[in-house]
Coordinates of C-alpha atoms in Angstrom, one line a residue:
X242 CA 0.0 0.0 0.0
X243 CA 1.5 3.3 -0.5
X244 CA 0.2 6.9 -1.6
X245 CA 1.8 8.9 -4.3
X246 CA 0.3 12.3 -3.0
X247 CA 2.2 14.7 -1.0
X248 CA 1.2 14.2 2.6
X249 CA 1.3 16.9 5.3
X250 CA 2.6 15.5 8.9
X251 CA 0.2 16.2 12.0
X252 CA -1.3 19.4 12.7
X253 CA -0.6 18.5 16.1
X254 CA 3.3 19.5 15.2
X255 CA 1.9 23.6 15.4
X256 CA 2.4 22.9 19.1
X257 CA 5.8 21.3 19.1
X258 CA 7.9 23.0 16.5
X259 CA 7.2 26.6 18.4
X260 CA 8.9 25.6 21.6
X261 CA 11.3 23.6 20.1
X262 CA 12.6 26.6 17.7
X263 CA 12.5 28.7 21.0
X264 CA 15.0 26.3 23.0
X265 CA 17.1 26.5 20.1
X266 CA 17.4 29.9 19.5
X267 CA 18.2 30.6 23.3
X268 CA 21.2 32.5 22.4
X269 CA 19.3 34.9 19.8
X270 CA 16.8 35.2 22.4
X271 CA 19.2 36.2 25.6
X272 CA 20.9 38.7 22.6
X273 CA 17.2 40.2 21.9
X274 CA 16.5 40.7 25.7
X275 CA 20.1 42.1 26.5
X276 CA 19.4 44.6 22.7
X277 CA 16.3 45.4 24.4
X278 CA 17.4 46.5 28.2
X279 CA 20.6 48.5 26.2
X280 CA 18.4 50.7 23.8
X281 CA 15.3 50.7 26.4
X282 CA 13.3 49.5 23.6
X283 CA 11.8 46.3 24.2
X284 CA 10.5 45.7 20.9
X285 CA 13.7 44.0 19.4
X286 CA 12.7 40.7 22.6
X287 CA 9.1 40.9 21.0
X288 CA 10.2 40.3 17.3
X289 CA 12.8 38.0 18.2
X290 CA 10.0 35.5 20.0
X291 CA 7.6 36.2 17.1
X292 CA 10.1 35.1 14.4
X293 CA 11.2 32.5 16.4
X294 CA 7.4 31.1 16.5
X295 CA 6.8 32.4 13.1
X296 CA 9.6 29.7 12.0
X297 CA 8.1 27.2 14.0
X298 CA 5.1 27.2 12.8
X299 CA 6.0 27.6 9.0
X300 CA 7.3 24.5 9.2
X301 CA 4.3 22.4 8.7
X302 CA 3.1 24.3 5.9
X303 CA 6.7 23.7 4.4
X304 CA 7.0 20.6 5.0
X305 CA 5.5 17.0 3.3
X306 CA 6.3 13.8 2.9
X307 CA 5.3 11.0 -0.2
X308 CA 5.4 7.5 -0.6
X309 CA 5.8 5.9 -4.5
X310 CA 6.4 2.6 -5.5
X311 CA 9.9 2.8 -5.6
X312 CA 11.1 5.4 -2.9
X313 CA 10.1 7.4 -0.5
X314 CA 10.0 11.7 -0.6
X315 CA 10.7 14.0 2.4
X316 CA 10.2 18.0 0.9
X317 CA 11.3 21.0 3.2
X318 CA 12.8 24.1 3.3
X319 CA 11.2 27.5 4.5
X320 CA 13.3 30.1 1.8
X321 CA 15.0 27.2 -0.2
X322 CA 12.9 24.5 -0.8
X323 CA 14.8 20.8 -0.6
X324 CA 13.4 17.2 -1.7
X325 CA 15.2 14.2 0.0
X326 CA 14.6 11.2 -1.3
X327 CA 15.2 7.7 -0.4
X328 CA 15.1 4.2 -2.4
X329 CA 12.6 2.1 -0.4
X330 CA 14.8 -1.4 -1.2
X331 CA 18.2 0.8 0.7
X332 CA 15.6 1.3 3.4
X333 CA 17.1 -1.1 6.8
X334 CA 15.5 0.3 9.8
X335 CA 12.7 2.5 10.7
X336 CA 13.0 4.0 14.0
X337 CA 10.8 6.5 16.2
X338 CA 11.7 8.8 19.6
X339 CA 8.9 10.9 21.3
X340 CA 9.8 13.4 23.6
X341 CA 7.9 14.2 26.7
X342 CA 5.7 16.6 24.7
X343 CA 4.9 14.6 21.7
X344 CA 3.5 11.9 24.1
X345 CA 1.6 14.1 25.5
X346 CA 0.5 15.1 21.9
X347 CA 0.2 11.6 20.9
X348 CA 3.1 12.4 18.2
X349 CA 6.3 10.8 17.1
X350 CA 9.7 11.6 15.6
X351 CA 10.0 8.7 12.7
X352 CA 13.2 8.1 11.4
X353 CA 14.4 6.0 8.3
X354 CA 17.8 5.1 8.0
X355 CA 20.1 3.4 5.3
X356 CA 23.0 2.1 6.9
X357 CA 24.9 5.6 6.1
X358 CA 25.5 7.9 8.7
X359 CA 23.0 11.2 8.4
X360 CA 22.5 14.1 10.0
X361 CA 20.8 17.9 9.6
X362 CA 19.1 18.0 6.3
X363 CA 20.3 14.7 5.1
X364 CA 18.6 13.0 8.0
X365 CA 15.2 11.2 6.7
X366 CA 12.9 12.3 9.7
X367 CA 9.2 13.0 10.0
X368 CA 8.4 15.3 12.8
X369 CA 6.2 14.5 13.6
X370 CA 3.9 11.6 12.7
X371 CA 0.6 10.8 14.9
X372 CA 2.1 7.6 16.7
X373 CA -1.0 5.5 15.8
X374 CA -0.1 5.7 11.8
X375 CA 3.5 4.7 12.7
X376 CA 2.4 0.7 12.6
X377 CA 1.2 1.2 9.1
X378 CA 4.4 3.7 7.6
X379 CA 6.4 0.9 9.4
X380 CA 5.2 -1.5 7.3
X381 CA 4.7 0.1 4.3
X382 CA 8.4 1.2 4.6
X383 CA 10.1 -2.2 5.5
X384 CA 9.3 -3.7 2.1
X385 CA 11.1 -6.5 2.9
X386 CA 10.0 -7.5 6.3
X387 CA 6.5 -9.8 6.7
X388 CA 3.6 -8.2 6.8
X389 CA 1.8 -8.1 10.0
X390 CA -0.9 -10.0 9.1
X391 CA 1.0 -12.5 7.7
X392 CA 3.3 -12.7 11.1
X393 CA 2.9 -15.3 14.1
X394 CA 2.4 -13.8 17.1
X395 CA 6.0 -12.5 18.6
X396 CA 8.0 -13.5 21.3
X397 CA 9.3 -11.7 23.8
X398 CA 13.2 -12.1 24.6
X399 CA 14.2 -9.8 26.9
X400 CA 12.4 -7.1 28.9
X401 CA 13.8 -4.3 31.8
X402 CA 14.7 -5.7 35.1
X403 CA 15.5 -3.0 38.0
X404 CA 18.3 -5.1 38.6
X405 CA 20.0 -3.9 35.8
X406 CA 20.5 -0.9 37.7
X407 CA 23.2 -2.0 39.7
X408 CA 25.8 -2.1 36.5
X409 CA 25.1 1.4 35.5
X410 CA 27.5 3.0 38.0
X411 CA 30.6 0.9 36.6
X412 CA 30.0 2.8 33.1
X413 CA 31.3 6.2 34.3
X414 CA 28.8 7.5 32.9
X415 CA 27.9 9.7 36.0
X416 CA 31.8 11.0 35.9
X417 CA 31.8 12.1 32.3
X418 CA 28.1 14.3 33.1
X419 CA 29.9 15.8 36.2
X420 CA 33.1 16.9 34.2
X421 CA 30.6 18.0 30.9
X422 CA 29.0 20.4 33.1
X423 CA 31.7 21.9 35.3
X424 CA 33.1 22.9 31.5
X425 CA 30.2 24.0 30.8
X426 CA 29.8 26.0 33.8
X427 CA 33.3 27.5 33.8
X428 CA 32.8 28.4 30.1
X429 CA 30.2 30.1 30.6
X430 CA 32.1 32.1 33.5
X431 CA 29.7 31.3 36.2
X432 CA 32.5 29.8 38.0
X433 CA 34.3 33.3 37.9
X434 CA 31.1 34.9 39.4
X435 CA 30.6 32.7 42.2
X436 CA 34.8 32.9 43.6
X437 CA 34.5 36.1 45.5
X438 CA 30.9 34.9 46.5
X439 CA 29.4 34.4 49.8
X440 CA 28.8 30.8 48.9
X441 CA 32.6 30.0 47.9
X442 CA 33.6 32.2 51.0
X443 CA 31.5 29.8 53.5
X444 CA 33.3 26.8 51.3
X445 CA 36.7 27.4 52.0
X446 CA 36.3 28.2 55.2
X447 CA 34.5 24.7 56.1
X448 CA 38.0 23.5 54.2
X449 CA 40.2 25.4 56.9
X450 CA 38.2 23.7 59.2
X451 CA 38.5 20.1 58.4
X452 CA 41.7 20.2 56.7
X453 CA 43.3 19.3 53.1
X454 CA 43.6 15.5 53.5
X455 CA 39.6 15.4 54.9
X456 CA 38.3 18.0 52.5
X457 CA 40.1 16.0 49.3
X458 CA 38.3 12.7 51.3
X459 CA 34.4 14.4 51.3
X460 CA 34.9 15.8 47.8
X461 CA 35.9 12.7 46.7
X462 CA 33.3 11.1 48.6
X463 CA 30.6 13.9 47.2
X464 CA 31.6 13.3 43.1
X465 CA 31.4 9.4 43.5
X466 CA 27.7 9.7 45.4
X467 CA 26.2 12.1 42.6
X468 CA 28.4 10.0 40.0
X469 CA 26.5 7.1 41.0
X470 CA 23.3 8.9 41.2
X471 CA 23.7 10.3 37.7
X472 CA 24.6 7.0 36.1
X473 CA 21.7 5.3 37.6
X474 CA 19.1 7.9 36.9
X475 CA 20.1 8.1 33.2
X476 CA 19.7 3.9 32.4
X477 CA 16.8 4.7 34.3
X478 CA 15.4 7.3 32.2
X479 CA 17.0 5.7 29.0
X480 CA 16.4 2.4 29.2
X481 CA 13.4 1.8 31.6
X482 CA 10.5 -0.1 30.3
X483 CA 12.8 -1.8 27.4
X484 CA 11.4 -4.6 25.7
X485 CA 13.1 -6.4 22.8
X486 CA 10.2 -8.7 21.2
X487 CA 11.1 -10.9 17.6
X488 CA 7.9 -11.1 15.1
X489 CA 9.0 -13.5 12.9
X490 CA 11.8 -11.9 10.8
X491 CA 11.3 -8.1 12.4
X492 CA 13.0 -7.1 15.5
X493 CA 11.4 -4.7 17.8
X494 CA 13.1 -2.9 20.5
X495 CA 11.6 -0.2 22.9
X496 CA 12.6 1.3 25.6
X497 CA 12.7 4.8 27.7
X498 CA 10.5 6.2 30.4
X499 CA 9.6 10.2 29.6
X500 CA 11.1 9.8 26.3
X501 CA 9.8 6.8 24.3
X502 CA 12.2 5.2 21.7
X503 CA 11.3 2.4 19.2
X504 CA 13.3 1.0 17.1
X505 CA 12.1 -2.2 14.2
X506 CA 15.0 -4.0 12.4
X507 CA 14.8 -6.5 9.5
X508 CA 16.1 -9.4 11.2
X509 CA 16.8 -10.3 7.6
X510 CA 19.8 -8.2 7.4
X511 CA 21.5 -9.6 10.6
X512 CA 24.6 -10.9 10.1
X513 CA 25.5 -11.4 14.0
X514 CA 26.5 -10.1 17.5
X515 CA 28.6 -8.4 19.5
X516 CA 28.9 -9.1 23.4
X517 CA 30.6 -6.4 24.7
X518 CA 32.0 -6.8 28.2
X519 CA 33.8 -3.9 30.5
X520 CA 35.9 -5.0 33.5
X521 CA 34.1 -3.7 36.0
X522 CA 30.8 -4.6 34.7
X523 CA 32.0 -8.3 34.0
X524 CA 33.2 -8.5 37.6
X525 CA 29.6 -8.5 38.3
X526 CA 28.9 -10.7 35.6
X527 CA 27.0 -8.3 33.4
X528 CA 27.0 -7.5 29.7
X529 CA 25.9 -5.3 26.9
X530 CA 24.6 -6.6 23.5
X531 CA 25.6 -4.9 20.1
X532 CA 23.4 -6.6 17.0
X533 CA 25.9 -7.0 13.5
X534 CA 23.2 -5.6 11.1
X535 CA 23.8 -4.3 7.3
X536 CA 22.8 -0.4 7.3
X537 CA 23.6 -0.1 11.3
X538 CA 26.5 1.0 12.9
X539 CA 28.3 -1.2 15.2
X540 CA 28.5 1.3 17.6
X541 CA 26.9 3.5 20.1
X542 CA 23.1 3.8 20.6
X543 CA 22.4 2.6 17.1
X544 CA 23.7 -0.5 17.2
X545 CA 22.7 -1.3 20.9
X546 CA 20.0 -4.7 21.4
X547 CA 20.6 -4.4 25.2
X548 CA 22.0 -2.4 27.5
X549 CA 24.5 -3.5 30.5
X550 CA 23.2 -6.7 32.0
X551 CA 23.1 -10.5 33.0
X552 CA 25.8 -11.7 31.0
X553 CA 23.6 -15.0 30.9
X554 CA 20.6 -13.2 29.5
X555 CA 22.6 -11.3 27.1
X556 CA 24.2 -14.6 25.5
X557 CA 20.5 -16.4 25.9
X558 CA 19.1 -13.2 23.3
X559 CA 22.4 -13.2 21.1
X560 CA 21.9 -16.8 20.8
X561 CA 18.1 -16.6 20.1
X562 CA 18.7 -14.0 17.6
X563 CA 21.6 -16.0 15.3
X564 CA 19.7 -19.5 16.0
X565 CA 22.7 -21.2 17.1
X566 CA 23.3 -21.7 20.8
X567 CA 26.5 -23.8 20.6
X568 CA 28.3 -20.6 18.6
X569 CA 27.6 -18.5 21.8
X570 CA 29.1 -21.2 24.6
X571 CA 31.5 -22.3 22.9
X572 CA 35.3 -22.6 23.6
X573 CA 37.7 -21.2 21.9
X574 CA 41.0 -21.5 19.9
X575 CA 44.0 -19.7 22.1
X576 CA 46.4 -18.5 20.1
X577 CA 49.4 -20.5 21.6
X578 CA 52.3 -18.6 24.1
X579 CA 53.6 -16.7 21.7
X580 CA 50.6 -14.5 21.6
X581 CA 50.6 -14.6 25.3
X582 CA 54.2 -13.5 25.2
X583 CA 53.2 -10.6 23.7
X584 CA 50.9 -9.6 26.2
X585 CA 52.8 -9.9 29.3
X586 CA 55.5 -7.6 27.3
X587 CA 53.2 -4.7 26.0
X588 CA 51.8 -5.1 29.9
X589 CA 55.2 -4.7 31.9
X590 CA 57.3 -2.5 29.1
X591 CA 56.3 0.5 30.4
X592 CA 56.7 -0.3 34.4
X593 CA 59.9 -1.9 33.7
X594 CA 61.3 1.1 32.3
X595 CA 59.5 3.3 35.1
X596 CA 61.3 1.1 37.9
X597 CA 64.6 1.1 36.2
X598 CA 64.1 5.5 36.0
X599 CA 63.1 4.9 40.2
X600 CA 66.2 3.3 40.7
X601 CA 68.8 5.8 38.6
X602 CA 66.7 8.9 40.4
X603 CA 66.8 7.2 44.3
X604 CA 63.7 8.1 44.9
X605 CA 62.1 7.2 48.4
X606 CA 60.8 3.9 49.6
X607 CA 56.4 4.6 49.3
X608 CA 57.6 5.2 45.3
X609 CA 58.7 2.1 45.4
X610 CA 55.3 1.0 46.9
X611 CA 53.1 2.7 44.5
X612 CA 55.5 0.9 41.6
X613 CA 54.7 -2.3 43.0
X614 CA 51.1 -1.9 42.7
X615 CA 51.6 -0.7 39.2
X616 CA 53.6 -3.5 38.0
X617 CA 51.4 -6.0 39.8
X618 CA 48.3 -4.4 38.2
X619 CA 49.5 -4.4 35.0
X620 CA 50.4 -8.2 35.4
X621 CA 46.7 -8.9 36.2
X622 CA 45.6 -6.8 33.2
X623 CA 47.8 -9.0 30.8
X624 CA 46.9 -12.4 32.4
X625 CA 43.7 -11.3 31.5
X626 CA 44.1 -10.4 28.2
X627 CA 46.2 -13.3 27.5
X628 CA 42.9 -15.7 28.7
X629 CA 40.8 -13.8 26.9
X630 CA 42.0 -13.7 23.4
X631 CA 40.7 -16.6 20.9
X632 CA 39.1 -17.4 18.3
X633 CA 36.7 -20.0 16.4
X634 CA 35.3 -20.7 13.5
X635 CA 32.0 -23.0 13.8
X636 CA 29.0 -24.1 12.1
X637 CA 29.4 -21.2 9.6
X638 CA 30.1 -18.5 12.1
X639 CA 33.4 -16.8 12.9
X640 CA 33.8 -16.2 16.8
X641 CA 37.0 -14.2 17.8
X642 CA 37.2 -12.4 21.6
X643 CA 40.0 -9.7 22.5
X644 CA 40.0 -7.3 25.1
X645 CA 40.0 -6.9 28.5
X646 CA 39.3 -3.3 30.1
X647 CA 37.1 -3.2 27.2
X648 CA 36.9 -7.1 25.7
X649 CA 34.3 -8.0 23.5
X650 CA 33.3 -11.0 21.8
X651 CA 32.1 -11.1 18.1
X652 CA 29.8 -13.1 16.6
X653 CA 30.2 -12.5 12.7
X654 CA 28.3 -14.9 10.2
X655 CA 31.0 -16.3 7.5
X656 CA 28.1 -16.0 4.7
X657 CA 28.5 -12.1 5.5
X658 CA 32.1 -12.2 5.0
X659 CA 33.2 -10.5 1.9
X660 CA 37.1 -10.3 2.0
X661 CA 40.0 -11.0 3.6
X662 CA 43.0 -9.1 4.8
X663 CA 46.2 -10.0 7.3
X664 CA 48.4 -8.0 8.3
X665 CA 51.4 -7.9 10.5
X666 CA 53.5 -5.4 12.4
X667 CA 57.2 -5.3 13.0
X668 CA 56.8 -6.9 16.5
X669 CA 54.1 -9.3 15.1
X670 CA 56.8 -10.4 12.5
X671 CA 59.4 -10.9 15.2
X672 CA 56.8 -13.4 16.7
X673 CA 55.3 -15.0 14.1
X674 CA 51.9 -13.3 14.7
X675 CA 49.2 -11.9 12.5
X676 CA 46.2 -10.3 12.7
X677 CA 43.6 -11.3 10.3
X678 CA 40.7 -8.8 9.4
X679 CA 37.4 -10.3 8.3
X680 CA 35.9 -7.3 5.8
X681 CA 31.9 -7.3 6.2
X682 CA 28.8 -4.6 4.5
X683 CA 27.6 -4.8 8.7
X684 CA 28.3 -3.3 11.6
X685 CA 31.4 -2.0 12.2
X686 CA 32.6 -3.4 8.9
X687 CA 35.9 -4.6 10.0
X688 CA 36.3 -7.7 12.4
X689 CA 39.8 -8.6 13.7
X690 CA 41.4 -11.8 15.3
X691 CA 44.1 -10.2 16.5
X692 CA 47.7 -11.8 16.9
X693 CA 47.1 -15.5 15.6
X694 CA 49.6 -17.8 14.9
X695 CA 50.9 -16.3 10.9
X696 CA 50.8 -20.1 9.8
X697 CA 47.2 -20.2 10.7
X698 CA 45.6 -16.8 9.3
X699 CA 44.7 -18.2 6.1
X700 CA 43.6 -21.4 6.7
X701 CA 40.7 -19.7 9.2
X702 CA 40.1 -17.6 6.6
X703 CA 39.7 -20.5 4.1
X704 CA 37.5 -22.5 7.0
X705 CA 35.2 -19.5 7.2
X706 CA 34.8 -18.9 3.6
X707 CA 35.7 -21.9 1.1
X708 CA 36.2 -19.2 -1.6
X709 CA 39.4 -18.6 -0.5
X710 CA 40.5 -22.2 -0.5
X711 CA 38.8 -22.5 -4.4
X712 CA 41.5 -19.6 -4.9
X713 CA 44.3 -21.4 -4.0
X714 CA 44.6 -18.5 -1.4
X715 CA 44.4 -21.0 1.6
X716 CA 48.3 -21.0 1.8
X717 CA 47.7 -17.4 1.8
X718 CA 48.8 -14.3 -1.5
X719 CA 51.1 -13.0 0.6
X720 CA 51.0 -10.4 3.8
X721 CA 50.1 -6.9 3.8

């Protein structure tokens, strides 16, 4: 079903696009009220909030949207009038993200993306639809995915725990907000204003009172409380509610408490999965899941199936997703002790040359202490990375794991696989390693097992696709 006549979006939008141009135009709008209170003429605030709405409003005469056989049409511009369009078989996801006040409105943002990265005017978004005609653009738009008429009744595979909670402190999440706004604040110069205020005055004299080492101790104590706070409040806000539900060969995700995000994927178009797994939030057995989709990034929100939790319920979805359980649980190859070697040296390198400058420079014994905890952290940090490096290739699925602050786990289908590259460093020469890039149309494109045996490169890349083998390449063309 589709409907070659240009379409106008929701009336509704009159009442969004007004306040949204005003939060945008903040700036002009501070300029217009500071113009104002300079000249004593206040008019200059008035026509500033009127254009501002003026724009806003515009906007829905302006803009319209069509949908032909063959592609899909998104016309705008106020003074210059743009048409973008969009070939309905490049089409891989349709996505949609209300805001507090389109769900109030009963309105959606609805976005359609390719696989290429968009943004501003080359971004393919209707804002905003009403959110009960979203079922039937989605459908219309996925031209590959099964009707839902035709579809059995889906199955939920993962939904929101509270739980979950618990890992979002161990993202740093909650640091990084804390350190955004104290930039913002101090470029802003409020941070200027408040030194010789009353408030900073009453501050520094409670530090007099308790002294440097307990005043370092409560602010310490003070950023790591609202860190937590912030990192749990925004999986809260972001990810509350999620459900991740599989009709047939469409994969629906939702998630977000005041603003609502939905995203539908042709399962079609999956070519894996990603388990991605940070130290701290592996020490408490948690894990995020990253799908390995043509048209969708491999990283970042786009790519995202769940966010951190039970590593056990992440590997249950991945494994429900790619249909093959035993790919997920399985063991895999090391990559012998030449590879570990190698870890252990890049780990202790740097400490080693840091105890040897201690030792030239005398410096006093709790040095000595702090190097100790250095070079015994770094040994941890490469036993760790030496377990966790392997790879496998099984039941027409290539499985390689590296990492350890940040290791993740790949699950690449060796049908997706369209070329092969190794390559080896200086070092990796001197030790008879390689690294051996499997070049994909999904995700993140590029999927390395890193530092394998140089004998064995091609002959994984020959088990993973037999067209190398048919080649003759599975002795390998040569290194690059």
């Amino acid at each position: 079903m589709t409907d070659d006549a240009w379409q106008r979006l929701s009336p509704r939008m009159l009442l969004v696009h007004p306040v949204h141009e005003v939060l945008q135009q903040i700036p002009l709008l501070i300029g217009a009220v500071v113009l104002g209170s300079a000249t004593g003429n206040q008019s200059w605030t008035i026509a500033a909030i009127v254009l501002t709405v003026g724009v806003g409003l515009a906007r829905w005469f302006t803009t319209g949207y069509r949908i032909e056989p063959d592609e899909v049409q998104l016309r705008t511009g106020l003074l210059q009038r743009k048409v973008l369009s969009v070939p309905r078989n490049r089409i891989r996801s349709v996505s949609t993200d209300a805001r507090l006040l389109h769900r109030l409105l009963g309105l959606t943002v609805l976005r359609i993306s390719t696989g290429q990265e968009a943004k501003g005017d080359s971004e393919f978004a209707l804002d905003a639809v009403e959110a009960q005609q979203v079922p039937r653009l989605r459908a219309i738009l996925l031209v590959d995915a099964v009707p839902a008429a035709e579809a059995p009744a889906g199955r939920e595979l993962a939904r929101w725990q509270p739980s979950w909670l618990r890992y979002s402190p161990l993202s740093f999440t909650g640091l990084a907000m804390i350190a955004a706004a104290a930039g913002v604040i101090y470029q802003a110069g409020v941070g200027a204003a408040l030194r010789d205020s009353e408030l900073a005055q009453s501050g520094i004299a409670v530090a007099e009172r308790l002294g440097v080492l307990a005043t370092v101790v409560v602010g310490v104590l003070v950023v790591l409380v609202a860190s937590v706070a912030l990192s749990v409040l925004r999986s809260l806000l972001t990810y509350g509610n999620l459900v991740a539900r599989r009709d047939s060969d469409v994969l629906h995700l939702e998630h977000g408490l005041l603003r609502l995000r939905q995203h539908t994927y042709d399962m079609r178009r999956l070519r894996g999965g990603t388990l991605r797994e940070p130290l701290l939030v592996r020490a408490f057995g948690g894990a995020r899941l990253d799908a390995v989709m043509t048209g969708v990034g491999g990283q970042g929100e786009a790519s995202l199936l769940l966010p951190p939790c039970p590593a056990g319920t992440a590997r249950g979805v991945l494994a429900e997703l790619i249909g093959n359980p035993g790919a997920v649980d399985a063991q895999l190859v090391a990559h012998g002790s030449a590879a570990v070697r190698r870890r252990w040296t890049r780990a202790l390198v740097l400490p080693g040359v840091l105890g040897v400058a201690l030792l030239v420079a005398a410096v006093p014994g709790w040095l000595w202490v702090l190097w100790g905890l250095t070079v015994g952290g770094a040994g941890l940090l490469a036993a760790d990375r030496a377990r966790s490096l392997g790879h496998l290739v099984r039941d027409g699925w290539l499985i390689t794991r590296a990492g350890s602050l940040e290791r993740r786990r790949d699950h690449l289908e060796a049908a997706g696989i369209i070329g092969w590259t190794v390559r080896q460093t200086f070092f990796q020469r001197r030790a008879g390693l390689a690294t051996l890039i499997a070049a994909t149309a999904a995700g993140e494109k590029r999927y390395a097992v890193l530092d394998i045996p140089a004998t064995q490169a091609w002959s994984v890349a020959a088990t993973a696709s037999p067209w190398v083998a048919d080649n003759g390449w599975a002795d390998g063309p040569g290194l690059r």
